[in-house]
């Protein structure tokens, strides 16, 4: 099985400890790469998010 390449909105909420609207605000600001699937579900690039998070900690 290959390594997971994306996060869901719920997973980001848990990782960052923030609300759902906060995650949507980050998506809207294009802080990291994401796609929107049919049905309105989002998938956030794991690499893009991890890089963004690493740069916040510097």
PDB file of N, CA and C in Angstrom:
ATOM      1  N   UNK A   1       0.841  -1.191   0.000  1.00  0.00           N
ATOM      2  CA  UNK A   1       0.000   0.000   0.000  1.00  0.00           C
ATOM      3  C   UNK A   1       0.885   1.253   0.000  1.00  0.00           C
ATOM      4  N   UNK A   2       0.532   2.215  -0.823  1.00  0.00           N
ATOM      5  CA  UNK A   2       1.345   3.422  -0.924  1.00  0.00           C
ATOM      6  C   UNK A   2       1.052   4.388   0.225  1.00  0.00           C
ATOM      7  N   UNK A   3       1.993   5.285   0.455  1.00  0.00           N
ATOM      8  CA  UNK A   3       1.846   6.277   1.507  1.00  0.00           C
ATOM      9  C   UNK A   3       0.716   7.247   1.151  1.00  0.00           C
ATOM     10  N   UNK A   4      -0.009   7.670   2.162  1.00  0.00           N
ATOM     11  CA  UNK A   4      -1.107   8.612   1.970  1.00  0.00           C
ATOM     12  C   UNK A   4      -0.566   9.934   1.437  1.00  0.00           C
ATOM     13  N   UNK A   5      -1.245  10.489   0.431  1.00  0.00           N
ATOM     14  CA  UNK A   5      -0.754  11.713  -0.216  1.00  0.00           C
ATOM     15  C   UNK A   5      -1.628  12.927   0.044  1.00  0.00           C
ATOM     16  N   UNK A   6      -2.675  12.763   0.835  1.00  0.00           N
ATOM     17  CA  UNK A   6      -3.579  13.887   1.085  1.00  0.00           C
ATOM     18  C   UNK A   6      -4.142  13.834   2.501  1.00  0.00           C
ATOM     19  N   UNK A   7      -4.669  14.967   2.950  1.00  0.00           N
ATOM     20  CA  UNK A   7      -5.405  15.067   4.206  1.00  0.00           C
ATOM     21  C   UNK A   7      -6.833  15.487   3.892  1.00  0.00           C
ATOM     22  N   UNK A   8      -7.737  15.186   4.804  1.00  0.00           N
ATOM     23  CA  UNK A   8      -9.109  15.691   4.726  1.00  0.00           C
ATOM     24  C   UNK A   8      -9.204  16.929   5.612  1.00  0.00           C
ATOM     25  N   UNK A   9     -10.295  17.666   5.473  1.00  0.00           N
ATOM     26  CA  UNK A   9     -10.523  18.836   6.325  1.00  0.00           C
ATOM     27  C   UNK A   9     -10.535  18.410   7.791  1.00  0.00           C
ATOM     28  N   UNK A  10     -11.205  17.311   8.089  1.00  0.00           N
ATOM     29  CA  UNK A  10     -11.283  16.835   9.472  1.00  0.00           C
ATOM     30  C   UNK A  10      -9.901  16.495  10.035  1.00  0.00           C
ATOM     31  N   UNK A  11      -9.058  15.888   9.221  1.00  0.00           N
ATOM     32  CA  UNK A  11      -7.707  15.566   9.681  1.00  0.00           C
ATOM     33  C   UNK A  11      -6.913  16.834   9.991  1.00  0.00           C
ATOM     34  N   UNK A  12      -7.068  17.860   9.170  1.00  0.00           N
ATOM     35  CA  UNK A  12      -6.365  19.117   9.445  1.00  0.00           C
ATOM     36  C   UNK A  12      -6.878  19.758  10.720  1.00  0.00           C
ATOM     37  N   UNK A  13      -8.188  19.677  10.954  1.00  0.00           N
ATOM     38  CA  UNK A  13      -8.757  20.193  12.195  1.00  0.00           C
ATOM     39  C   UNK A  13      -8.089  19.528  13.396  1.00  0.00           C
ATOM     40  N   UNK A  14      -7.943  18.217  13.333  1.00  0.00           N
ATOM     41  CA  UNK A  14      -7.336  17.468  14.435  1.00  0.00           C
ATOM     42  C   UNK A  14      -5.855  17.790  14.588  1.00  0.00           C
ATOM     43  N   UNK A  15      -5.136  17.892  13.481  1.00  0.00           N
ATOM     44  CA  UNK A  15      -3.701  18.185  13.528  1.00  0.00           C
ATOM     45  C   UNK A  15      -3.452  19.564  14.132  1.00  0.00           C
ATOM     46  N   UNK A  16      -4.225  20.555  13.682  1.00  0.00           N
ATOM     47  CA  UNK A  16      -4.001  21.933  14.122  1.00  0.00           C
ATOM     48  C   UNK A  16      -4.791  22.317  15.364  1.00  0.00           C
ATOM     49  N   UNK A  17      -5.808  21.529  15.707  1.00  0.00           N
ATOM     50  CA  UNK A  17      -6.639  21.854  16.872  1.00  0.00           C
ATOM     51  C   UNK A  17      -7.471  23.102  16.659  1.00  0.00           C
ATOM     52  N   UNK A  18      -8.020  23.246  15.445  1.00  0.00           N
ATOM     53  CA  UNK A  18      -8.814  24.428  15.103  1.00  0.00           C
ATOM     54  C   UNK A  18     -10.182  24.006  14.575  1.00  0.00           C
ATOM     55  N   UNK A  19     -11.046  24.995  14.370  1.00  0.00           N
ATOM     56  CA  UNK A  19     -12.403  24.732  13.896  1.00  0.00           C
ATOM     57  C   UNK A  19     -12.437  24.517  12.385  1.00  0.00           C
ATOM     58  N   UNK A  20     -13.533  23.948  11.929  1.00  0.00           N
ATOM     59  CA  UNK A  20     -13.761  23.717  10.502  1.00  0.00           C
ATOM     60  C   UNK A  20     -13.688  25.031   9.699  1.00  0.00           C
ATOM     61  N   UNK A  21     -14.359  26.114  10.175  1.00  0.00           N
ATOM     62  CA  UNK A  21     -14.254  27.377   9.421  1.00  0.00           C
ATOM     63  C   UNK A  21     -12.823  27.895   9.292  1.00  0.00           C
ATOM     64  N   UNK A  22     -11.993  27.637  10.289  1.00  0.00           N
ATOM     65  CA  UNK A  22     -10.590  28.060  10.212  1.00  0.00           C
ATOM     66  C   UNK A  22      -9.879  27.346   9.077  1.00  0.00           C
ATOM     67  N   UNK A  23     -10.142  26.051   8.932  1.00  0.00           N
ATOM     68  CA  UNK A  23      -9.529  25.294   7.834  1.00  0.00           C
ATOM     69  C   UNK A  23      -9.996  25.849   6.492  1.00  0.00           C
ATOM     70  N   UNK A  24     -11.292  26.120   6.359  1.00  0.00           N
ATOM     71  CA  UNK A  24     -11.806  26.664   5.099  1.00  0.00           C
ATOM     72  C   UNK A  24     -11.195  28.034   4.800  1.00  0.00           C
ATOM     73  N   UNK A  25     -10.941  28.834   5.825  1.00  0.00           N
ATOM     74  CA  UNK A  25     -10.274  30.124   5.611  1.00  0.00           C
ATOM     75  C   UNK A  25      -8.857  29.916   5.083  1.00  0.00           C
ATOM     76  N   UNK A  26      -8.144  28.932   5.613  1.00  0.00           N
ATOM     77  CA  UNK A  26      -6.795  28.631   5.111  1.00  0.00           C
ATOM     78  C   UNK A  26      -6.853  28.170   3.657  1.00  0.00           C
ATOM     79  N   UNK A  27      -7.860  27.355   3.326  1.00  0.00           N
ATOM     80  CA  UNK A  27      -8.012  26.914   1.932  1.00  0.00           C
ATOM     81  C   UNK A  27      -8.271  28.106   1.026  1.00  0.00           C
ATOM     82  N   UNK A  28      -9.147  28.998   1.469  1.00  0.00           N
ATOM     83  CA  UNK A  28      -9.495  30.167   0.664  1.00  0.00           C
ATOM     84  C   UNK A  28      -8.278  31.070   0.438  1.00  0.00           C
ATOM     85  N   UNK A  29      -7.403  31.154   1.448  1.00  0.00           N
ATOM     86  CA  UNK A  29      -6.192  31.969   1.333  1.00  0.00           C
ATOM     87  C   UNK A  29      -5.090  31.263   0.545  1.00  0.00           C
ATOM     88  N   UNK A  30      -5.354  30.016   0.121  1.00  0.00           N
ATOM     89  CA  UNK A  30      -4.397  29.230  -0.671  1.00  0.00           C
ATOM     90  C   UNK A  30      -3.057  29.062   0.040  1.00  0.00           C
ATOM     91  N   UNK A  31      -3.137  28.738   1.324  1.00  0.00           N
ATOM     92  CA  UNK A  31      -1.925  28.510   2.113  1.00  0.00           C
ATOM     93  C   UNK A  31      -1.198  27.244   1.675  1.00  0.00           C
ATOM     94  N   UNK A  32      -1.941  26.298   1.109  1.00  0.00           N
ATOM     95  CA  UNK A  32      -1.366  25.057   0.600  1.00  0.00           C
ATOM     96  C   UNK A  32      -2.231  24.558  -0.540  1.00  0.00           C
ATOM     97  N   UNK A  33      -1.725  23.556  -1.280  1.00  0.00           N
ATOM     98  CA  UNK A  33      -2.454  23.049  -2.455  1.00  0.00           C
ATOM     99  C   UNK A  33      -3.584  22.120  -2.039  1.00  0.00           C
ATOM    100  N   UNK A  34      -4.688  22.219  -2.741  1.00  0.00           N
ATOM    101  CA  UNK A  34      -5.840  21.367  -2.461  1.00  0.00           C
ATOM    102  C   UNK A  34      -6.682  21.233  -3.717  1.00  0.00           C
ATOM    103  N   UNK A  35      -7.551  20.225  -3.707  1.00  0.00           N
ATOM    104  CA  UNK A  35      -8.526  20.060  -4.779  1.00  0.00           C
ATOM    105  C   UNK A  35      -9.895  19.876  -4.137  1.00  0.00           C
ATOM    106  N   UNK A  36     -10.928  20.188  -4.909  1.00  0.00           N
ATOM    107  CA  UNK A  36     -12.291  19.959  -4.448  1.00  0.00           C
ATOM    108  C   UNK A  36     -12.912  18.878  -5.326  1.00  0.00           C
ATOM    109  N   UNK A  37     -13.375  17.822  -4.693  1.00  0.00           N
ATOM    110  CA  UNK A  37     -13.976  16.705  -5.399  1.00  0.00           C
ATOM    111  C   UNK A  37     -15.458  16.945  -5.633  1.00  0.00           C
ATOM    112  N   UNK A  38     -16.059  16.122  -6.496  1.00  0.00           N
ATOM    113  CA  UNK A  38     -17.505  16.164  -6.656  1.00  0.00           C
ATOM    114  C   UNK A  38     -18.140  15.964  -5.290  1.00  0.00           C
ATOM    115  N   UNK A  39     -19.196  16.702  -5.014  1.00  0.00           N
ATOM    116  CA  UNK A  39     -19.841  16.603  -3.713  1.00  0.00           C
ATOM    117  C   UNK A  39     -19.293  17.599  -2.711  1.00  0.00           C
ATOM    118  N   UNK A  40     -18.322  18.405  -3.136  1.00  0.00           N
ATOM    119  CA  UNK A  40     -17.811  19.474  -2.281  1.00  0.00           C
ATOM    120  C   UNK A  40     -16.742  19.074  -1.286  1.00  0.00           C
ATOM    121  N   UNK A  41     -16.279  17.835  -1.322  1.00  0.00           N
ATOM    122  CA  UNK A  41     -15.242  17.416  -0.374  1.00  0.00           C
ATOM    123  C   UNK A  41     -13.871  17.890  -0.847  1.00  0.00           C
ATOM    124  N   UNK A  42     -13.046  18.278   0.126  1.00  0.00           N
ATOM    125  CA  UNK A  42     -11.707  18.774  -0.168  1.00  0.00           C
ATOM    126  C   UNK A  42     -10.660  17.721   0.162  1.00  0.00           C
ATOM    127  N   UNK A  43      -9.588  17.727  -0.613  1.00  0.00           N
ATOM    128  CA  UNK A  43      -8.414  16.917  -0.332  1.00  0.00           C
ATOM    129  C   UNK A  43      -7.212  17.842  -0.420  1.00  0.00           C
ATOM    130  N   UNK A  44      -6.452  17.866   0.667  1.00  0.00           N
ATOM    131  CA  UNK A  44      -5.332  18.783   0.787  1.00  0.00           C
ATOM    132  C   UNK A  44      -4.031  18.006   0.601  1.00  0.00           C
ATOM    133  N   UNK A  45      -3.165  18.518  -0.249  1.00  0.00           N
ATOM    134  CA  UNK A  45      -1.873  17.885  -0.511  1.00  0.00           C
ATOM    135  C   UNK A  45      -1.094  17.727   0.798  1.00  0.00           C
ATOM    136  N   UNK A  46      -0.733  16.498   1.123  1.00  0.00           N
ATOM    137  CA  UNK A  46       0.020  16.230   2.350  1.00  0.00           C
ATOM    138  C   UNK A  46       1.369  16.927   2.306  1.00  0.00           C
ATOM    139  N   UNK A  47       2.062  16.819   1.196  1.00  0.00           N
ATOM    140  CA  UNK A  47       3.379  17.450   1.079  1.00  0.00           C
ATOM    141  C   UNK A  47       3.274  18.966   1.215  1.00  0.00           C
ATOM    142  N   UNK A  48       2.313  19.548   0.521  1.00  0.00           N
ATOM    143  CA  UNK A  48       2.126  20.993   0.569  1.00  0.00           C
ATOM    144  C   UNK A  48       1.797  21.456   1.992  1.00  0.00           C
ATOM    145  N   UNK A  49       0.893  20.745   2.655  1.00  0.00           N
ATOM    146  CA  UNK A  49       0.525  21.109   4.028  1.00  0.00           C
ATOM    147  C   UNK A  49       1.696  20.915   4.973  1.00  0.00           C
ATOM    148  N   UNK A  50       2.384  19.779   4.876  1.00  0.00           N
ATOM    149  CA  UNK A  50       3.523  19.513   5.762  1.00  0.00           C
ATOM    150  C   UNK A  50       4.617  20.563   5.581  1.00  0.00           C
ATOM    151  N   UNK A  51       4.890  20.963   4.343  1.00  0.00           N
ATOM    152  CA  UNK A  51       5.884  22.017   4.086  1.00  0.00           C
ATOM    153  C   UNK A  51       5.441  23.335   4.713  1.00  0.00           C
ATOM    154  N   UNK A  52       4.161  23.676   4.556  1.00  0.00           N
ATOM    155  CA  UNK A  52       3.606  24.907   5.130  1.00  0.00           C
ATOM    156  C   UNK A  52       3.760  24.888   6.646  1.00  0.00           C
ATOM    157  N   UNK A  53       3.404  23.772   7.267  1.00  0.00           N
ATOM    158  CA  UNK A  53       3.481  23.650   8.726  1.00  0.00           C
ATOM    159  C   UNK A  53       4.938  23.740   9.204  1.00  0.00           C
ATOM    160  N   UNK A  54       5.846  23.082   8.497  1.00  0.00           N
ATOM    161  CA  UNK A  54       7.269  23.154   8.869  1.00  0.00           C
ATOM    162  C   UNK A  54       7.787  24.577   8.820  1.00  0.00           C
ATOM    163  N   UNK A  55       7.352  25.347   7.830  1.00  0.00           N
ATOM    164  CA  UNK A  55       7.820  26.732   7.696  1.00  0.00           C
ATOM    165  C   UNK A  55       7.235  27.641   8.762  1.00  0.00           C
ATOM    166  N   UNK A  56       6.079  27.315   9.313  1.00  0.00           N
ATOM    167  CA  UNK A  56       5.492  28.106  10.395  1.00  0.00           C
ATOM    168  C   UNK A  56       6.327  28.027  11.663  1.00  0.00           C
ATOM    169  N   UNK A  57       6.968  26.888  11.862  1.00  0.00           N
ATOM    170  CA  UNK A  57       7.685  26.645  13.098  1.00  0.00           C
ATOM    171  C   UNK A  57       9.070  27.275  13.128  1.00  0.00           C
ATOM    172  N   UNK A  58       9.502  27.867  12.043  1.00  0.00           N
ATOM    173  CA  UNK A  58      10.844  28.456  11.986  1.00  0.00           C
ATOM    174  C   UNK A  58      10.864  29.823  12.616  1.00  0.00           C
TER     175      UNK A  58
END
